[in-house]
Tab-separated table of C-alpha atoms in Angstrom:
chain	number	residue	atom	x	y	z
A	1	MET	CA	3.148	63.419	18.900
A	2	ARG	CA	5.263	62.274	21.827
A	3	ASN	CA	4.397	58.815	21.755
A	4	LEU	CA	5.688	58.689	18.048
A	5	THR	CA	8.606	60.136	18.941
A	6	ILE	CA	9.528	57.724	21.446
A	7	ALA	CA	8.250	54.612	18.895
A	8	MET	CA	10.437	55.867	16.293
A	9	ILE	CA	13.340	55.854	18.911
A	10	ILE	CA	12.839	51.865	19.967
A	11	ALA	CA	12.797	51.344	16.338
A	12	ALA	CA	15.864	52.545	15.732
A	13	PHE	CA	17.592	51.120	18.384
A	14	ILE	CA	16.634	47.547	17.445
A	15	MET	CA	17.399	48.050	14.034
A	16	ALA	CA	20.975	48.876	15.320
A	17	ALA	CA	21.209	46.088	17.943
A	18	SER	CA	20.181	43.240	15.464
A	19	PRO	CA	22.893	41.440	14.311
A	20	VAL	CA	23.316	42.027	10.944
A	21	SER	CA	26.820	41.787	10.221
A	22	ALA	CA	26.366	37.995	9.609
A	23	LYS	CA	23.120	38.290	7.765
A	24	GLY	CA	23.260	36.439	4.093
A	25	ASP	CA	22.918	38.884	1.036
A	26	ALA	CA	19.585	38.129	-1.015
A	27	GLY	CA	21.546	37.949	-3.992
A	28	THR	CA	23.848	35.243	-3.032
A	29	GLY	CA	22.809	31.771	-1.789
A	30	LEU	CA	20.987	28.822	-3.091
A	31	LYS	CA	18.281	30.334	-4.989
A	32	TYR	CA	14.308	28.943	-4.541
A	33	SER	CA	13.145	27.061	-7.631
A	34	TRP	CA	9.446	27.709	-6.657
A	35	ALA	CA	7.266	29.916	-4.587
A	36	SER	CA	3.990	30.222	-4.030
A	37	ARG	CA	1.588	33.432	-4.702
A	38	SER	CA	1.250	35.059	-0.767
A	39	ILE	CA	-1.205	32.973	1.216
A	40	GLU	CA	-3.720	35.254	3.259
A	41	GLY	CA	-3.473	34.264	6.782
A	42	GLU	CA	-0.897	33.878	9.786
A	43	PHE	CA	0.640	30.524	9.490
A	44	TRP	CA	2.686	28.949	12.591
A	45	GLY	CA	3.485	25.075	11.173
A	46	MET	CA	3.669	22.805	8.029
A	47	ALA	CA	3.458	19.103	7.528
A	48	GLN	CA	3.711	17.401	4.138
A	49	GLY	CA	2.730	13.492	3.107
A	50	ASP	CA	0.385	11.514	1.539
A	51	ILE	CA	-2.250	11.423	4.085
A	52	ASP	CA	-4.584	9.023	2.239
A	53	ARG	CA	-2.177	7.077	0.087
A	54	ASP	CA	-3.494	8.032	-3.400
A	55	GLY	CA	-0.119	8.838	-4.486
A	56	THR	CA	-0.177	12.557	-4.197
A	57	VAL	CA	1.537	14.939	-1.477
A	58	ASP	CA	-0.484	16.421	0.718
A	59	THR	CA	0.406	20.201	1.890
A	60	VAL	CA	-1.132	21.053	5.844
A	61	LEU	CA	-0.762	24.696	6.586
A	62	MET	CA	-1.487	25.193	10.219
A	63	GLU	CA	-2.893	28.387	12.086
A	64	ARG	CA	-3.354	29.068	15.692
A	65	GLY	CA	-6.985	27.278	15.527
A	66	ARG	CA	-7.136	25.919	12.249
A	67	LEU	CA	-5.474	23.913	9.790
A	68	ARG	CA	-6.016	24.330	5.903
A	69	VAL	CA	-5.336	21.075	3.656
A	70	GLY	CA	-4.417	21.305	0.096
A	71	VAL	CA	-1.368	20.557	-2.256
A	72	LEU	CA	1.381	23.091	-4.004
A	73	GLY	CA	0.673	23.552	-7.599
A	74	ALA	CA	2.136	25.257	-10.255
A	75	LYS	CA	2.010	28.840	-8.645
A	76	ARG	CA	0.177	28.265	-5.598
A	77	PHE	CA	-0.992	26.503	-2.604
A	78	GLU	CA	-4.189	24.848	-3.883
A	79	GLN	CA	-6.640	24.583	-0.726
A	80	ALA	CA	-8.895	21.598	-0.740
A	81	PHE	CA	-10.547	22.525	2.431
A	82	GLU	CA	-9.908	23.510	5.962
A	83	CYS	CA	-10.962	22.485	9.224
A	84	SER	CA	-10.762	23.425	13.050
A	85	TRP	CA	-10.802	21.886	16.606
A	86	PRO	CA	-13.895	22.368	19.247
A	87	THR	CA	-11.351	23.010	22.396
A	88	ALA	CA	-9.304	26.575	22.711
A	89	ALA	CA	-5.966	25.211	22.489
A	90	LYS	CA	-3.880	27.067	20.013
A	91	ALA	CA	-1.863	25.073	17.942
A	92	ALA	CA	2.131	25.459	17.686
A	93	ARG	CA	3.329	22.744	15.444
A	94	VAL	CA	1.590	20.165	13.316
A	95	TYR	CA	3.062	16.676	12.169
A	96	LEU	CA	1.573	13.562	9.734
A	97	PHE	CA	2.475	10.351	11.452
A	98	ASP	CA	-0.030	7.217	11.181
A	99	VAL	CA	-0.905	7.733	15.621
A	100	ASP	CA	-3.350	4.814	15.366
A	101	GLY	CA	-1.665	2.266	13.072
A	102	ASP	CA	-4.407	2.066	10.680
A	103	GLY	CA	-2.036	2.875	7.402
A	104	ASP	CA	-3.423	6.700	7.080
A	105	LEU	CA	-1.466	9.715	8.088
A	106	GLU	CA	-3.340	11.654	11.090
A	107	ALA	CA	-2.341	15.436	11.966
A	108	ALA	CA	-0.616	15.305	15.464
A	109	LEU	CA	-0.557	18.851	16.757
A	110	SER	CA	1.393	20.116	19.689
A	111	ALA	CA	-0.775	22.694	21.086
A	112	VAL	CA	-1.430	25.171	24.185
A	113	GLU	CA	-4.272	25.849	26.058
A	114	GLU	CA	-4.446	28.274	29.786
A	115	GLY	CA	-0.741	28.198	29.720
A	116	ARG	CA	-0.381	24.228	29.859
A	117	PRO	CA	0.248	21.263	26.794
A	118	SER	CA	-3.129	20.583	25.323
A	119	SER	CA	-2.057	18.686	21.915
A	120	LEU	CA	-4.354	17.082	19.847
A	121	VAL	CA	-4.807	14.307	16.737
A	122	LEU	CA	-7.020	14.786	14.248
A	123	ASP	CA	-8.108	12.314	11.480
A	124	VAL	CA	-7.756	14.253	8.531
A	125	ASP	CA	-10.335	12.774	5.705
A	126	VAL	CA	-9.214	14.253	2.377
A	127	ALA	CA	-11.808	12.688	0.405
A	128	SER	CA	-15.016	14.218	2.716
A	129	GLY	CA	-12.844	17.338	3.426
A	130	ALA	CA	-13.203	16.979	7.287
A	131	CYS	CA	-11.607	16.286	10.265
A	132	SER	CA	-12.705	14.454	13.539
A	133	GLU	CA	-10.940	14.290	16.681
A	134	ILE	CA	-9.164	11.296	17.847
A	135	VAL	CA	-7.395	12.993	21.236
A	136	SER	CA	-7.663	16.292	22.483
A	137	ARG	CA	-6.113	17.469	25.645
A	138	ALA	CA	-3.006	15.728	25.608
A	139	ARG	CA	-0.778	16.974	28.474
A	140	PHE	CA	2.294	16.339	26.327
A	141	SER	CA	3.610	18.698	23.611
A	142	LEU	CA	4.216	16.450	20.481
A	143	ARG	CA	6.901	15.972	17.976
A	144	VAL	CA	7.496	13.540	15.284
A	145	ILE	CA	11.252	12.704	14.725
A	146	ASP	CA	13.294	10.843	12.100
A	147	ASP	CA	15.152	7.825	13.707
A	148	PRO	CA	17.761	6.325	11.156
A	149	ALA	CA	17.246	3.183	12.542
A	150	GLU	CA	13.654	2.857	13.149
A	151	GLY	CA	12.146	5.809	10.527
A	152	PRO	CA	9.425	8.623	11.970
A	153	ARG	CA	8.281	8.381	15.677
A	154	LEU	CA	5.519	10.218	17.517
A	155	VAL	CA	7.545	11.691	21.086
A	156	GLY	CA	6.432	13.918	23.291
A	157	GLN	CA	7.477	15.567	26.591
A	158	GLY	CA	5.533	16.701	29.651
A	159	TRP	CA	4.652	19.794	31.559
A	160	SER	CA	5.357	20.535	35.095
A	161	GLY	CA	4.578	23.452	37.561
A	162	ALA	CA	8.183	25.060	36.888
A	163	GLN	CA	8.331	24.337	33.454
A	164	PHE	CA	6.856	23.960	29.991
A	165	PHE	CA	9.078	21.484	29.009
A	166	SER	CA	9.459	19.224	32.019
A	167	GLY	CA	10.791	15.738	32.357
A	168	ALA	CA	12.552	12.974	29.528
A	169	VAL	CA	11.603	12.807	25.854
A	170	ARG	CA	9.354	9.794	25.469
A	171	GLU	CA	8.038	7.519	22.759
A	172	ILE	CA	4.247	8.455	22.308
A	173	THR	CA	1.507	5.735	21.658
A	174	LEU	CA	-2.043	5.785	21.265
A	175	ARG	CA	-3.805	3.153	23.756
A	176	LYS	CA	-7.594	2.885	24.163
A	177	GLY	CA	-8.120	6.397	23.270
A	178	SER	CA	-5.457	8.476	24.878
A	179	LEU	CA	-1.833	9.141	24.212
A	180	LYS	CA	0.793	7.435	26.651
A	181	GLY	CA	4.372	8.281	27.288
A	182	GLY	CA	6.762	4.941	26.823
A	183	ALA	CA	10.487	4.387	26.321
A	184	LYS	CA	12.698	7.332	27.678
A	185	LEU	CA	14.798	8.525	24.353
A	186	ASN	CA	18.776	8.334	25.653
A	187	LEU	CA	19.559	12.489	24.801
A	188	PRO	CA	22.246	14.376	26.470
A	189	ARG	CA	20.934	15.852	29.605
A	190	ASN	CA	18.310	18.647	30.203
A	191	THR	CA	17.243	18.119	26.156
A	192	LYS	CA	13.944	20.267	25.483
A	193	LEU	CA	11.677	18.275	22.698
A	194	TYR	CA	12.627	20.869	19.998
A	195	GLN	CA	16.026	21.093	20.501
A	196	PHE	CA	17.663	17.907	18.925
A	197	CYS	CA	17.364	15.496	15.693
A	198	LEU	CA	18.691	11.528	15.868
A	199	LEU	CA	21.700	11.328	13.439
A	200	PRO	CA	23.040	8.063	11.922
A	201	GLU	CA	25.978	6.484	14.409
A	202	ILE	CA	29.180	7.799	15.082
A	203	ASP	CA	31.740	5.285	15.423
A	204	GLY	CA	29.661	2.709	16.371
A	205	ARG	CA	27.494	5.118	19.293
A	206	PRO	CA	24.239	6.816	18.724
A	207	ALA	CA	24.737	10.606	17.850
A	208	VAL	CA	22.502	13.922	18.069
A	209	ALA	CA	22.569	17.214	16.808
A	210	LEU	CA	21.291	19.601	19.356
A	211	LEU	CA	20.249	23.513	18.893
A	212	LYS	CA	19.561	25.300	21.514
A	213	GLY	CA	17.685	28.119	21.003
A	214	TYR	CA	19.443	30.947	19.679
A	215	SER	CA	22.979	29.293	19.665
A	216	HIS	CA	25.782	27.029	17.891
A	217	LEU	CA	24.802	23.832	16.386
A	218	GLU	CA	26.214	20.860	17.913
A	219	VAL	CA	26.797	17.344	17.582
A	220	ARG	CA	27.405	15.320	20.511
A	221	ARG	CA	28.185	10.913	20.340
A	222	ASN	CA	27.117	8.988	23.498
A	223	VAL	CA	30.144	7.557	25.179
A	224	ARG	CA	28.453	5.185	27.681
A	225	GLY	CA	25.133	5.641	29.626
A	226	ARG	CA	24.038	9.240	29.809
A	227	LYS	CA	27.474	10.490	29.033
A	228	TRP	CA	27.649	12.555	25.990
A	229	LYS	CA	30.659	14.337	24.212
A	230	ARG	CA	30.925	17.099	21.685
A	231	VAL	CA	32.408	16.017	18.387
A	232	TRP	CA	31.545	19.371	16.336
A	233	ARG	CA	30.142	22.684	16.876
A	234	SER	CA	29.064	25.401	14.182
A	235	GLY	CA	30.959	28.622	13.750
A	236	GLN	CA	27.880	30.705	14.255
A	237	ASN	CA	24.477	30.775	16.203
A	238	LEU	CA	21.921	29.234	14.458
A	239	GLY	CA	18.078	28.603	15.219
A	240	GLY	CA	15.685	31.274	16.545
A	241	SER	CA	12.080	31.248	16.269
A	242	SER	CA	9.281	33.787	16.545
A	243	ASN	CA	6.679	30.933	17.459
A	244	VAL	CA	5.694	31.806	21.116
A	245	LEU	CA	2.461	31.295	23.174
A	246	PRO	CA	1.864	32.248	26.495
A	247	ALA	CA	2.867	29.682	29.298
A	248	GLU	CA	1.940	29.646	33.188
A	249	GLN	CA	4.294	28.569	34.753
A	250	ARG	CA	4.464	28.310	39.103
A	251	ASP	CA	7.383	28.684	41.594
A	252	VAL	CA	7.328	26.646	44.681
A	253	LEU	CA	5.258	29.386	46.266
A	254	ASP	CA	2.577	28.767	43.632
A	255	GLN	CA	3.048	31.772	42.290
A	256	ALA	CA	1.849	32.079	38.469
A	257	GLU	CA	4.180	33.552	36.062
A	258	GLY	CA	3.179	35.109	32.574
A	259	GLU	CA	5.906	33.307	30.339
A	260	PHE	CA	6.131	32.121	27.154
A	261	ALA	CA	6.917	28.491	25.642
A	262	VAL	CA	9.004	28.765	22.728
A	263	PHE	CA	8.564	26.173	19.831
A	264	ASP	CA	11.727	26.566	18.256
A	265	ILE	CA	12.744	24.752	14.729
A	266	ALA	CA	14.320	21.618	15.593
A	267	PRO	CA	17.271	20.820	13.252
A	268	ALA	CA	16.831	18.190	10.790
A	269	THR	CA	18.486	15.136	8.690
A	270	VAL	CA	18.174	13.401	5.607
A	271	GLY	CA	21.124	10.708	5.648
A	272	ASP	CA	24.161	11.770	6.613
A	273	LEU	CA	23.176	15.670	6.168
A	274	VAL	CA	22.206	17.735	9.016
A	275	TYR	CA	19.567	20.750	8.205
A	276	SER	CA	18.922	24.155	10.083
A	277	ILE	CA	17.166	27.708	9.970
A	278	ARG	CA	19.164	30.751	11.279
A	279	SER	CA	17.108	34.034	12.348
A	280	ASP	CA	18.031	37.258	12.447
A	281	MET	CA	17.130	37.899	15.929
A	282	PRO	CA	17.502	41.139	18.048
A	283	ALA	CA	19.461	41.401	20.616
A	284	ARG	CA	18.589	40.062	24.071
A	285	GLU	CA	16.602	41.863	26.376
A	286	VAL	CA	15.863	44.521	23.768
A	287	ILE	CA	11.985	43.872	22.948
A	288	GLY	CA	11.382	41.505	25.926
A	289	ALA	CA	10.376	38.150	26.332
A	290	LYS	CA	8.656	37.740	22.790
A	291	PRO	CA	11.033	37.841	19.966
A	292	TYR	CA	10.216	39.019	16.332
A	293	VAL	CA	12.667	38.187	13.143
A	294	ARG	CA	13.397	39.901	10.188
A	295	GLY	CA	14.945	37.421	8.113
A	296	GLY	CA	16.677	34.085	8.027
A	297	GLU	CA	18.042	31.471	6.125
A	298	ALA	CA	18.773	27.612	5.815
A	299	VAL	CA	21.856	26.083	6.274
A	300	GLY	CA	22.965	22.732	5.408
A	301	PHE	CA	26.085	20.552	6.732
A	302	GLU	CA	27.588	17.523	5.760
A	303	PRO	CA	29.963	14.880	7.578
A	304	ASP	CA	33.738	15.718	7.099
A	305	ALA	CA	36.609	13.072	8.213
A	306	ALA	CA	38.922	15.937	9.270
A	307	LEU	CA	36.374	18.471	10.761
A	308	GLY	CA	33.526	16.364	11.680
A	309	PHE	CA	30.966	18.656	9.683
A	310	THR	CA	31.647	21.499	7.346
A	311	GLU	CA	29.105	23.794	5.575
A	312	SER	CA	27.397	22.133	2.323
A	313	TRP	CA	25.293	25.104	1.342
A	314	ARG	CA	23.031	27.865	2.530
A	315	THR	CA	19.960	29.592	0.956
A	316	GLN	CA	19.678	33.013	-0.069
A	317	TRP	CA	18.359	35.394	2.721
A	318	LEU	CA	14.446	35.325	3.122
A	319	PRO	CA	13.119	38.574	4.316
A	320	GLY	CA	10.435	37.785	6.966
A	321	ALA	CA	10.057	34.860	9.392
A	322	ILE	CA	10.932	31.419	8.663
A	323	VAL	CA	8.132	29.374	10.832
A	324	ASP	CA	8.527	25.957	9.305
A	325	PHE	CA	10.206	23.912	6.533
A	326	SER	CA	9.549	20.452	5.207
A	327	MET	CA	12.455	18.121	3.886
A	328	SER	CA	12.014	15.081	1.231
A	329	SER	CA	14.204	12.833	-0.482
A	330	GLY	CA	14.302	10.664	-3.569
A	331	ASP	CA	17.889	9.393	-4.458
A	332	ALA	CA	21.022	11.928	-3.703
A	333	GLN	CA	20.474	14.095	-6.605
A	334	LYS	CA	16.599	14.749	-5.524
A	335	ASN	CA	16.968	16.132	-2.022
A	336	ALA	CA	14.220	18.858	-1.611
A	337	LEU	CA	13.614	21.518	0.725
A	338	THR	CA	10.557	23.482	1.551
A	339	VAL	CA	9.895	26.722	3.742
A	340	LEU	CA	7.010	28.473	5.088
A	341	MET	CA	7.270	31.708	6.043
A	342	GLN	CA	5.743	34.810	7.222
A	343	GLU	CA	6.248	37.688	5.109
A	344	ASP	CA	7.078	41.503	6.677
A	345	VAL	CA	7.092	40.711	10.359
A	346	SER	CA	8.273	43.313	12.420
A	347	ALA	CA	8.000	44.655	16.456
A	348	PHE	CA	4.816	46.723	16.271
A	349	GLY	CA	2.689	44.637	13.602
A	350	LYS	CA	1.613	41.301	12.825
A	351	SER	CA	2.043	39.678	9.289
A	352	MET	CA	-0.960	38.145	8.113
A	353	GLN	CA	0.490	36.865	4.536
A	354	ALA	CA	2.579	33.906	4.158
A	355	LYS	CA	4.728	32.196	1.217
A	356	ILE	CA	5.783	28.887	0.664
A	357	LEU	CA	9.402	28.089	-1.161
A	358	GLY	CA	10.681	25.535	-2.765
A	359	PHE	CA	14.614	24.708	-2.870
A	360	GLU	CA	16.552	21.941	-4.888
A	361	LEU	CA	19.527	21.171	-2.724
A	362	PRO	CA	22.634	20.122	-4.508
A	363	PRO	CA	23.869	16.604	-3.796
A	364	PRO	CA	26.493	15.803	-1.291
A	365	ALA	CA	30.385	15.971	-1.784
A	366	LEU	CA	30.684	13.013	-0.107
A	367	GLU	CA	30.065	9.601	-2.197
A	368	PRO	CA	27.439	7.881	-0.548
A	369	LYS	CA	27.630	5.077	2.086
A	370	ALA	CA	27.310	1.661	0.561
A	371	GLU	CA	24.477	-0.257	1.970
């Protein structure tokens, strides 16, 4: 009885400490136009693309130890097959990218094994309903970014004894069956792999959007070399993630520390527009190093000549944890947002159900730039 009372006091304190004053109202904001039925499972990533070039957009949902491949039907995720991998690596992020240059998309998974990066590349054969391993235990954390000038690029960041995300973010290529690090990306100093997205140039200079954890979203313009200037900052904190995995870190005395690597949801772009999520995060140090999320929303910003950027839209408040999103675009009238969320996430239990929501985004207020 005493333990139950203590748990109730802690729960009440967490509820009081969460920043609910800035939380949106479920009845306001951009409403979703499509919703799946609840999907049994604990999901941490989603990727969408035409894997085998048959004209159908495939949806890949990622659990810690397997992928589930299917399509979004009228009311649900229609699973075609699932596959796992032979290593003990726990997956944290998934992307679809033509890693081997054969024209088809492969699944690039950023994963962790024994506290270190242990990423994989899987060939996903939709016709046979099977996956085969192309690369395993790569010592990079992986991500696919959208470069306004070059299109999608596979990039990664290494690991060191002191930090899980360590060193420069580099272009990653497949050579002789292994992933190799190439040229460094020109980014603001100490930028981590899941903290940025590339923007179209500002005044003829490279630009990025930065979101370092649960913090303000910033837009920075390169001035020269490695010097960057902040040109805009959001008025409220964005970001926040419940996607964490144990990351063994060692200090100079070779003492291991049981810490966590946080796989944030990086901001994204479609054209000149910048998108991000905002999670309802607890106050710092309330429940220790592993955060939980009770709800969230997605927010879009567009360029403004006077203010730098201004909010274009935000979704309704979504109960649960947003764990990933996917952007697609046709013409300016048909931008779409797909959100994967875990339902009913709390401090004292794990959700084993997820839902996918689809939003049709309003066109930007600005006229599209002439080609």
